[in-house]
PDB file of C-alpha atoms in Angstrom:
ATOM      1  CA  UNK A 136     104.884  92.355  95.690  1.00 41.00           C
ATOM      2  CA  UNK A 137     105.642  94.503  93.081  1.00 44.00           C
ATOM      3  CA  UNK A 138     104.749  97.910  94.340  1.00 62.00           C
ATOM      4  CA  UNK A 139     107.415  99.398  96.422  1.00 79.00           C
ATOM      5  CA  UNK A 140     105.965 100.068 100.125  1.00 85.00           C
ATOM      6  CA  UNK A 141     106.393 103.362 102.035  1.00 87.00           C
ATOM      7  CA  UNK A 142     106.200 101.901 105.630  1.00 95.00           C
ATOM      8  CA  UNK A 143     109.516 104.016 106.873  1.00 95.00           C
ATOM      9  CA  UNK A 144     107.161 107.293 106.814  1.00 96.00           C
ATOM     10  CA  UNK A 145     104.406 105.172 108.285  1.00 97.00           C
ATOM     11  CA  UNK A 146     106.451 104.180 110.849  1.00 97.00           C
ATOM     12  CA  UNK A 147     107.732 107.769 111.902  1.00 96.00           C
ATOM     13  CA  UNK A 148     104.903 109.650 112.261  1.00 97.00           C
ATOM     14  CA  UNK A 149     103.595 106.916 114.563  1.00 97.00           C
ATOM     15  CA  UNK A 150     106.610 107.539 116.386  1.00 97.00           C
ATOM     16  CA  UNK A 151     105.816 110.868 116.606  1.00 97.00           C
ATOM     17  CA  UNK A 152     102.183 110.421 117.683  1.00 97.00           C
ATOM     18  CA  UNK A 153     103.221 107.900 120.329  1.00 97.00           C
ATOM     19  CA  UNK A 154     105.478 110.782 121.611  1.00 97.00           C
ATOM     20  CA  UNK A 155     102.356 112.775 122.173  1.00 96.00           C
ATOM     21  CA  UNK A 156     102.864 115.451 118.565  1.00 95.00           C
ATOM     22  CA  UNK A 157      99.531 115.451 117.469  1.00 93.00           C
ATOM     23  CA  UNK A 158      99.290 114.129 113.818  1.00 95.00           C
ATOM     24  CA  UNK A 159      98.732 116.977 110.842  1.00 93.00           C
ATOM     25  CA  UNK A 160      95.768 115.762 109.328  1.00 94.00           C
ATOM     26  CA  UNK A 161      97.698 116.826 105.749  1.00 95.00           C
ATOM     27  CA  UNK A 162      96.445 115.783 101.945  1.00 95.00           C
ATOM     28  CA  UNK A 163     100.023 114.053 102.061  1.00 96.00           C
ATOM     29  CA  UNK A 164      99.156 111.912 105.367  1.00 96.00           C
ATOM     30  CA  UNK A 165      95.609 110.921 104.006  1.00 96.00           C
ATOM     31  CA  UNK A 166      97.045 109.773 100.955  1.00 96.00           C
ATOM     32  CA  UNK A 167      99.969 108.094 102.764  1.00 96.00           C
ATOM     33  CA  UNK A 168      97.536 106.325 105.215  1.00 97.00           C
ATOM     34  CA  UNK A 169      95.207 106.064 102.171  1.00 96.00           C
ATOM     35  CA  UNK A 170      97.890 103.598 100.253  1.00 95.00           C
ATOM     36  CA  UNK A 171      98.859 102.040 103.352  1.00 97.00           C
ATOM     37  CA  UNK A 172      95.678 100.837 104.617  1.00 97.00           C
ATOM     38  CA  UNK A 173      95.627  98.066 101.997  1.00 96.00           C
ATOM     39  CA  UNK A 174      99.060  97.306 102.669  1.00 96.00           C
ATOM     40  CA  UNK A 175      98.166  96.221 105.684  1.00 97.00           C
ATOM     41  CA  UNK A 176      94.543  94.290 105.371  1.00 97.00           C
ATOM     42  CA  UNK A 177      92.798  97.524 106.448  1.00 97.00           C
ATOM     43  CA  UNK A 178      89.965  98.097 103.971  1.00 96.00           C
ATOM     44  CA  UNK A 179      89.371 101.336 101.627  1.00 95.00           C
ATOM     45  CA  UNK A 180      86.298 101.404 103.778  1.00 96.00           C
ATOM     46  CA  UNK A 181      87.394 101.567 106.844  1.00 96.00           C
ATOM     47  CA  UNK A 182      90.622 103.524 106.107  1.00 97.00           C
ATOM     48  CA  UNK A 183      88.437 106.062 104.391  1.00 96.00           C
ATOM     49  CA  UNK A 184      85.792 106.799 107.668  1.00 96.00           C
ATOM     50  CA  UNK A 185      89.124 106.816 109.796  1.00 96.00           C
ATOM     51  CA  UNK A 186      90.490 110.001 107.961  1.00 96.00           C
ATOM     52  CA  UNK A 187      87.233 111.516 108.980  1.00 92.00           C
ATOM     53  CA  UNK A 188      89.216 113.340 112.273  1.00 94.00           C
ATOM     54  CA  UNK A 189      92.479 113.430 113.473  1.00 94.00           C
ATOM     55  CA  UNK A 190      91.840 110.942 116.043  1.00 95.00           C
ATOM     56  CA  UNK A 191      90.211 108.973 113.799  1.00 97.00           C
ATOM     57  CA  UNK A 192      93.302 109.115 111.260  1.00 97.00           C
ATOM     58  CA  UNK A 193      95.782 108.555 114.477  1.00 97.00           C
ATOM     59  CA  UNK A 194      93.874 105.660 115.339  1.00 97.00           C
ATOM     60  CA  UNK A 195      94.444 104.307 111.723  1.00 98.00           C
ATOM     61  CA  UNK A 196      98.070 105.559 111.766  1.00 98.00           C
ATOM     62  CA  UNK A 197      99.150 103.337 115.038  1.00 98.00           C
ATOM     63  CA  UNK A 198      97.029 100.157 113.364  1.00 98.00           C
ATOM     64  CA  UNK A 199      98.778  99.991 109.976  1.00 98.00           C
ATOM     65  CA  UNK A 200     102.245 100.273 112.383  1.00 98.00           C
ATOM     66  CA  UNK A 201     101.280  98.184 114.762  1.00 98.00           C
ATOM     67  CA  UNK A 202     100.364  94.833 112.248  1.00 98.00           C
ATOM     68  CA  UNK A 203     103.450  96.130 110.189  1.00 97.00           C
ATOM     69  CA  UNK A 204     105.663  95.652 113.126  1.00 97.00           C
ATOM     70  CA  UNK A 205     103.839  93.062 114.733  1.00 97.00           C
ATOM     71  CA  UNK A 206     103.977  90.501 111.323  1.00 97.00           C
ATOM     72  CA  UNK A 207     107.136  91.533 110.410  1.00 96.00           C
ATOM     73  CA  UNK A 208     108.221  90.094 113.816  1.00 97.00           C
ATOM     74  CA  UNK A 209     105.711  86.881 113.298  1.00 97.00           C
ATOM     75  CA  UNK A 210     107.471  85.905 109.859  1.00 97.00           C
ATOM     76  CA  UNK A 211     110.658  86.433 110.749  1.00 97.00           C
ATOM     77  CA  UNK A 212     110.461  84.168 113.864  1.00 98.00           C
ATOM     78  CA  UNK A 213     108.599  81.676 111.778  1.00 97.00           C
ATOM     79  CA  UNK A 214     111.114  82.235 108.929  1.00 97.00           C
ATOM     80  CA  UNK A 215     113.944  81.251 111.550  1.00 97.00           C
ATOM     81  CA  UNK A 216     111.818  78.178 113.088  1.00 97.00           C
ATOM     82  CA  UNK A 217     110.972  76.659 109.394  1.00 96.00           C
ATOM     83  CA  UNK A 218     114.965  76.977 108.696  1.00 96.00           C
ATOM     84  CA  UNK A 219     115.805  75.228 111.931  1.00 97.00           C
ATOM     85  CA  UNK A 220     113.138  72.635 111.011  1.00 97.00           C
ATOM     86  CA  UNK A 221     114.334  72.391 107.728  1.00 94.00           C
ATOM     87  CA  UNK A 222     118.016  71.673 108.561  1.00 95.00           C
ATOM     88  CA  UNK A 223     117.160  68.443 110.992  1.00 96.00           C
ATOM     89  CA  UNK A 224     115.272  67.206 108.117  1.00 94.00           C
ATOM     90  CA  UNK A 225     111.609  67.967 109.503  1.00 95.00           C
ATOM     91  CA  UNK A 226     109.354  69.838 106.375  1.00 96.00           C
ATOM     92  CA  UNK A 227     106.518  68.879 108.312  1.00 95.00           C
ATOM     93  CA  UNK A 228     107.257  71.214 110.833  1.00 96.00           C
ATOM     94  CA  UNK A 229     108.866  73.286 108.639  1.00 96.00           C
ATOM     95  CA  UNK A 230     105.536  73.535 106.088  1.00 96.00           C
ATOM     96  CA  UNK A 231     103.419  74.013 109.476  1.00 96.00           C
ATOM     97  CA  UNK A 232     105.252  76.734 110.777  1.00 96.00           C
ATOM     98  CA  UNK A 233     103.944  78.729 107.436  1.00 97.00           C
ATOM     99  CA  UNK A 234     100.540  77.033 107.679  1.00 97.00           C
ATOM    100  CA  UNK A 235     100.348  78.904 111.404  1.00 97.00           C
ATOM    101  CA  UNK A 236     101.433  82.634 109.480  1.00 97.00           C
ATOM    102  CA  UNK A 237      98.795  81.769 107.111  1.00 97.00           C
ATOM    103  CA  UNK A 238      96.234  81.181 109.547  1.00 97.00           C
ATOM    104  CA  UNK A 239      96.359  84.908 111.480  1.00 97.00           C
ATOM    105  CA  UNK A 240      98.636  86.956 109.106  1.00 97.00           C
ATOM    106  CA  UNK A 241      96.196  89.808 107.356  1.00 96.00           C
ATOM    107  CA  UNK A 242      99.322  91.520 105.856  1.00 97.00           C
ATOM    108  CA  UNK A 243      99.396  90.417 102.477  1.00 96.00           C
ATOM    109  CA  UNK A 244     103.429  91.121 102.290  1.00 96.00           C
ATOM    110  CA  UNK A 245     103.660  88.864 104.928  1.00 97.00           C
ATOM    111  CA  UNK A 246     101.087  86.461 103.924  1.00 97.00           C
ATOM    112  CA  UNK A 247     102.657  86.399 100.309  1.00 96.00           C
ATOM    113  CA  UNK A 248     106.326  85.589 102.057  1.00 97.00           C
ATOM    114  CA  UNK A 249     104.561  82.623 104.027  1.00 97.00           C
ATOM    115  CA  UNK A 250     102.707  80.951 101.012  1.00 97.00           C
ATOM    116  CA  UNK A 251     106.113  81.229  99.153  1.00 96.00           C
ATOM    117  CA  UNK A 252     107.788  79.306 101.320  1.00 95.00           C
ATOM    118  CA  UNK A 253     105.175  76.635 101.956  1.00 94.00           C
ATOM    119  CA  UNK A 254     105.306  76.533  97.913  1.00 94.00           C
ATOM    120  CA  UNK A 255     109.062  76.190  98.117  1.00 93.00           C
ATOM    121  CA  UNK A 256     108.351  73.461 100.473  1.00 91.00           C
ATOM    122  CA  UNK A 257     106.053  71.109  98.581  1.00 88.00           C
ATOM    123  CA  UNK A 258     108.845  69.542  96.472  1.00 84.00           C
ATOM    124  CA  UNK A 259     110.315  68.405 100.042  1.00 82.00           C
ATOM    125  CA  UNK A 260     109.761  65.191 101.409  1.00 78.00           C
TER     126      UNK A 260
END
């Protein structure tokens, strides 16, 4: 991806909100949720009638964390799985374990590291 992702804020204020601070409903948290909604295969759409009310814009807050926590922690086991797979020799296993990602990963960051390395692993045996 070429953009550079703001997730660290992201991941703060939902911090904050799980610690029971109410979320400031601010220009600069609409616009943060705003460009992070994408990020995370949340639509403009829906993004947009979530930053309708607080609760609605907490609600979005703790979903773009949660699937940016949650994938990060599905590629990076999968990561470690295909490298296992690929040291005994087995790319079949190796190319399934990103064929799995692919299957249930909406992040496209995630998605994007997943079809890289299946694509890294179509010159294997």
């Amino acid at each position: 991806m070429a953009k550079e992702l703001e997730w660290e804020p992201v991941r703060a204020l939902a911090r904050q909100v799980r610690n029971g601070e109410p979320l400031a409903l601010t220009d600069e948290v609409k616009a943060l949720l705003t460009r992070t909604a994408p990020e995370v295969g949340i639509s403009d759409a829906d993004a947009a009638s979530s930053l309708g009310s607080r609760a609605g814009a907490e609600a979005l807050l703790l979903e773009c964390a949660r699937r940016i926590k949650e994938g990060s922690n599905r590629i990076v086991d999968a990561l470690h799985r295909a490298k296992r797979h690929r040291q005994t020799g087995d790319f079949d296993s190796a190319r399934q374990e990103m064929r799995d990602i692919l299957a249930i990963e909406v992040v496209p960051l995630y998605r994007e590291i997943a079809e890289d390395q299946l694509e890294d692993l179509a010159d294997e045996p």
